[in-house]
Amino acid sequence: MEQFLKIGVITSTHGIRGEVKVFPTTDDPERFGRLKEVYLRGGKEQLELKVQGVKYFKQMVILKFREFDSINEVEKYRGCELYVSREQAVPLEENEYYIADLLGMSVRTEDGETLGELKDVIETGANDVYCVATEKYGEVLIPAIRQCILQVDVAAGQMTVRLLPGLLPDPQKK
């Protein structure tokens, strides 16, 4: 499990006083208003930044950091990712997981057969979809619904799934 969770990506500067536009990668963009600090990762650089101000504009969050006062100071951080520590993370409800904890999990069927490795989580309007890389079938998409996801063991890095009809490619259609 990673110590930090990604919450956004700096897309551009905003104004001349060191503010940045951030594309939120969290389910709760309002969480930015409650943050005191974030961690910026860019290349080899990692900075702890104090959040001084937060505004919301369309789908973006505009952040002002105490450490920067001009556009020249923040310009180089365009494209950098913002993280929070697990202690600052939004608490999870039952059967909710951080995407960072799911990626790389071993996925098995309810019969105990190893299916593959969870490579991506696609967020859709209705429910997430887990993208599993398999040797036998290539990429398999599994909806993150109760009927399909039987068990998730974050500590063991393992997920058990039920493959509903139609989820696997039909070998006779090749």
Tab-separated table of C-alpha atoms in Angstrom:
chain	number	residue	atom	x	y	z
A	1	MET	CA	0.000	0.000	0.000
A	2	GLU	CA	1.315	3.388	-0.951
A	3	GLN	CA	1.846	5.963	1.775
A	4	PHE	CA	0.432	8.725	-0.439
A	5	LEU	CA	-2.746	8.942	-2.529
A	6	LYS	CA	-3.044	11.065	-5.669
A	7	ILE	CA	-5.746	13.729	-5.509
A	8	GLY	CA	-5.026	15.892	-8.537
A	9	VAL	CA	-2.798	17.093	-11.367
A	10	ILE	CA	-1.687	20.691	-11.935
A	11	THR	CA	-2.891	21.610	-15.434
A	12	SER	CA	-1.871	25.268	-15.658
A	13	THR	CA	-1.206	28.472	-13.792
A	14	HIS	CA	-4.016	30.838	-12.822
A	15	GLY	CA	-3.359	34.549	-12.680
A	16	ILE	CA	-0.013	36.086	-11.752
A	17	ARG	CA	0.062	35.526	-7.965
A	18	GLY	CA	1.190	31.885	-7.951
A	19	GLU	CA	-2.165	30.102	-8.136
A	20	VAL	CA	-2.549	26.858	-10.094
A	21	LYS	CA	-5.462	25.077	-11.754
A	22	VAL	CA	-5.776	21.482	-10.608
A	23	PHE	CA	-7.721	18.679	-12.264
A	24	PRO	CA	-9.050	16.662	-9.303
A	25	THR	CA	-8.550	12.884	-9.417
A	26	THR	CA	-10.585	12.306	-6.275
A	27	ASP	CA	-14.272	11.457	-5.943
A	28	ASP	CA	-14.704	14.459	-3.625
A	29	PRO	CA	-13.234	17.721	-5.057
A	30	GLU	CA	-14.671	19.594	-2.063
A	31	ARG	CA	-11.980	17.852	0.023
A	32	PHE	CA	-9.470	20.460	-1.203
A	33	GLY	CA	-11.194	23.017	1.019
A	34	ARG	CA	-10.288	20.946	4.092
A	35	LEU	CA	-6.622	20.376	3.243
A	36	LYS	CA	-3.808	22.068	5.108
A	37	GLU	CA	-0.961	20.616	3.021
A	38	VAL	CA	-0.332	18.548	-0.085
A	39	TYR	CA	2.707	16.821	-1.543
A	40	LEU	CA	3.808	17.759	-5.045
A	41	ARG	CA	5.700	15.202	-7.147
A	42	GLY	CA	7.418	16.233	-10.323
A	43	GLY	CA	10.349	14.354	-11.781
A	44	LYS	CA	12.923	13.958	-9.028
A	45	GLU	CA	11.411	16.750	-6.965
A	46	GLN	CA	8.990	16.249	-4.077
A	47	LEU	CA	7.703	19.207	-2.083
A	48	GLU	CA	5.402	19.584	0.884
A	49	LEU	CA	3.198	22.617	0.203
A	50	LYS	CA	0.891	24.489	2.576
A	51	VAL	CA	-2.544	25.238	1.110
A	52	GLN	CA	-3.321	28.934	1.566
A	53	GLY	CA	-6.448	29.280	-0.565
A	54	VAL	CA	-8.963	27.188	-2.512
A	55	LYS	CA	-11.467	28.200	-5.198
A	56	TYR	CA	-13.620	26.106	-7.503
A	57	PHE	CA	-14.136	26.863	-11.190
A	58	LYS	CA	-16.160	24.473	-13.377
A	59	GLN	CA	-14.516	21.037	-12.994
A	60	MET	CA	-11.241	22.513	-11.745
A	61	VAL	CA	-9.852	23.483	-8.354
A	62	ILE	CA	-7.713	26.617	-8.070
A	63	LEU	CA	-5.098	26.367	-5.342
A	64	LYS	CA	-2.839	28.963	-3.777
A	65	PHE	CA	0.193	27.672	-1.899
A	66	ARG	CA	1.907	29.638	0.849
A	67	GLU	CA	5.314	28.879	-0.712
A	68	PHE	CA	4.656	30.623	-4.051
A	69	ASP	CA	3.730	34.227	-4.817
A	70	SER	CA	4.220	34.560	-8.574
A	71	ILE	CA	3.396	32.832	-11.825
A	72	ASN	CA	7.131	32.393	-12.472
A	73	GLU	CA	7.519	30.236	-9.358
A	74	VAL	CA	4.694	27.806	-10.238
A	75	GLU	CA	5.024	27.606	-14.031
A	76	LYS	CA	7.524	24.728	-13.856
A	77	TYR	CA	5.056	22.549	-11.916
A	78	ARG	CA	2.535	22.247	-14.762
A	79	GLY	CA	1.706	18.535	-15.175
A	80	CYS	CA	2.904	17.625	-11.681
A	81	GLU	CA	0.766	15.426	-9.452
A	82	LEU	CA	-0.569	16.337	-6.006
A	83	TYR	CA	-0.825	13.790	-3.204
A	84	VAL	CA	-2.066	13.562	0.375
A	85	SER	CA	-0.886	11.226	3.102
A	86	ARG	CA	-3.155	8.349	4.087
A	87	GLU	CA	-3.911	10.181	7.339
A	88	GLN	CA	-5.460	13.014	5.283
A	89	ALA	CA	-7.375	10.685	2.982
A	90	VAL	CA	-11.157	10.703	2.892
A	91	PRO	CA	-12.418	7.858	5.101
A	92	LEU	CA	-13.786	4.906	3.171
A	93	GLU	CA	-17.229	3.383	3.516
A	94	GLU	CA	-17.735	-0.374	3.677
A	95	ASN	CA	-16.716	-2.096	0.410
A	96	GLU	CA	-14.862	1.011	-0.827
A	97	TYR	CA	-11.167	0.965	-1.693
A	98	TYR	CA	-8.484	3.388	-2.785
A	99	ILE	CA	-7.583	2.775	-6.431
A	100	ALA	CA	-3.893	2.786	-5.499
A	101	ASP	CA	-4.531	-0.255	-3.277
A	102	LEU	CA	-6.322	-2.183	-6.030
A	103	LEU	CA	-3.786	-1.757	-8.820
A	104	GLY	CA	-1.500	-4.764	-9.173
A	105	MET	CA	-3.838	-7.115	-7.286
A	106	SER	CA	-3.988	-10.750	-8.271
A	107	VAL	CA	-7.476	-11.558	-9.568
A	108	ARG	CA	-8.912	-15.063	-9.158
A	109	THR	CA	-12.230	-16.578	-10.145
A	110	GLU	CA	-14.585	-18.022	-7.538
A	111	ASP	CA	-13.332	-21.474	-8.651
A	112	GLY	CA	-9.801	-20.549	-7.524
A	113	GLU	CA	-8.382	-20.144	-11.043
A	114	THR	CA	-5.901	-17.278	-11.447
A	115	LEU	CA	-7.379	-14.858	-13.961
A	116	GLY	CA	-4.705	-12.154	-14.066
A	117	GLU	CA	-3.629	-8.829	-12.596
A	118	LEU	CA	-5.742	-5.725	-12.075
A	119	LYS	CA	-4.071	-3.083	-14.254
A	120	ASP	CA	-6.554	-0.193	-14.297
A	121	VAL	CA	-9.781	1.110	-12.804
A	122	ILE	CA	-12.090	2.868	-15.239
A	123	GLU	CA	-14.438	5.275	-13.527
A	124	THR	CA	-17.847	5.479	-15.194
A	125	GLY	CA	-21.054	7.184	-14.149
A	126	ALA	CA	-22.781	4.060	-12.853
A	127	ASN	CA	-19.969	1.936	-11.403
A	128	ASP	CA	-16.239	1.445	-11.775
A	129	VAL	CA	-14.904	-1.155	-14.195
A	130	TYR	CA	-11.811	-3.196	-13.376
A	131	CYS	CA	-9.413	-3.859	-16.240
A	132	VAL	CA	-7.670	-7.195	-15.711
A	133	ALA	CA	-4.683	-8.250	-17.830
A	134	THR	CA	-4.852	-11.988	-18.509
A	135	GLU	CA	-2.608	-14.361	-20.429
A	136	LYS	CA	-5.487	-16.450	-21.746
A	137	TYR	CA	-8.015	-13.761	-22.773
A	138	GLY	CA	-6.004	-10.557	-23.072
A	139	GLU	CA	-7.723	-7.613	-21.399
A	140	VAL	CA	-10.912	-8.470	-19.491
A	141	LEU	CA	-13.283	-5.784	-18.204
A	142	ILE	CA	-15.189	-6.621	-15.018
A	143	PRO	CA	-17.847	-4.293	-13.587
A	144	ALA	CA	-17.263	-3.407	-9.932
A	145	ILE	CA	-20.666	-4.627	-8.775
A	146	ARG	CA	-21.606	-7.026	-5.963
A	147	GLN	CA	-22.600	-9.768	-8.408
A	148	CYS	CA	-19.048	-9.815	-9.848
A	149	ILE	CA	-16.691	-8.729	-7.051
A	150	LEU	CA	-17.013	-11.363	-4.350
A	151	GLN	CA	-14.051	-10.502	-2.122
A	152	VAL	CA	-11.257	-7.946	-1.932
A	153	ASP	CA	-8.337	-8.574	0.402
A	154	VAL	CA	-6.147	-5.463	0.255
A	155	ALA	CA	-3.586	-6.824	2.722
A	156	ALA	CA	-3.092	-10.025	0.673
A	157	GLY	CA	-3.296	-8.171	-2.659
A	158	GLN	CA	-6.011	-10.502	-3.905
A	159	MET	CA	-9.478	-10.178	-5.417
A	160	THR	CA	-12.025	-12.934	-6.037
A	161	VAL	CA	-14.508	-12.438	-8.872
A	162	ARG	CA	-17.522	-14.144	-10.428
A	163	LEU	CA	-17.429	-13.977	-14.210
A	164	LEU	CA	-20.950	-13.369	-15.434
A	165	PRO	CA	-21.879	-14.654	-18.908
A	166	GLY	CA	-20.465	-12.427	-21.637
A	167	LEU	CA	-17.526	-11.042	-19.684
A	168	LEU	CA	-15.001	-13.377	-21.276
A	169	PRO	CA	-14.459	-13.440	-25.047
A	170	ASP	CA	-16.110	-16.348	-26.874
A	171	PRO	CA	-13.270	-18.630	-28.073
A	172	GLN	CA	-15.438	-19.892	-30.984
A	173	LYS	CA	-15.735	-16.399	-32.510
A	174	LYS	CA	-12.045	-16.190	-33.429
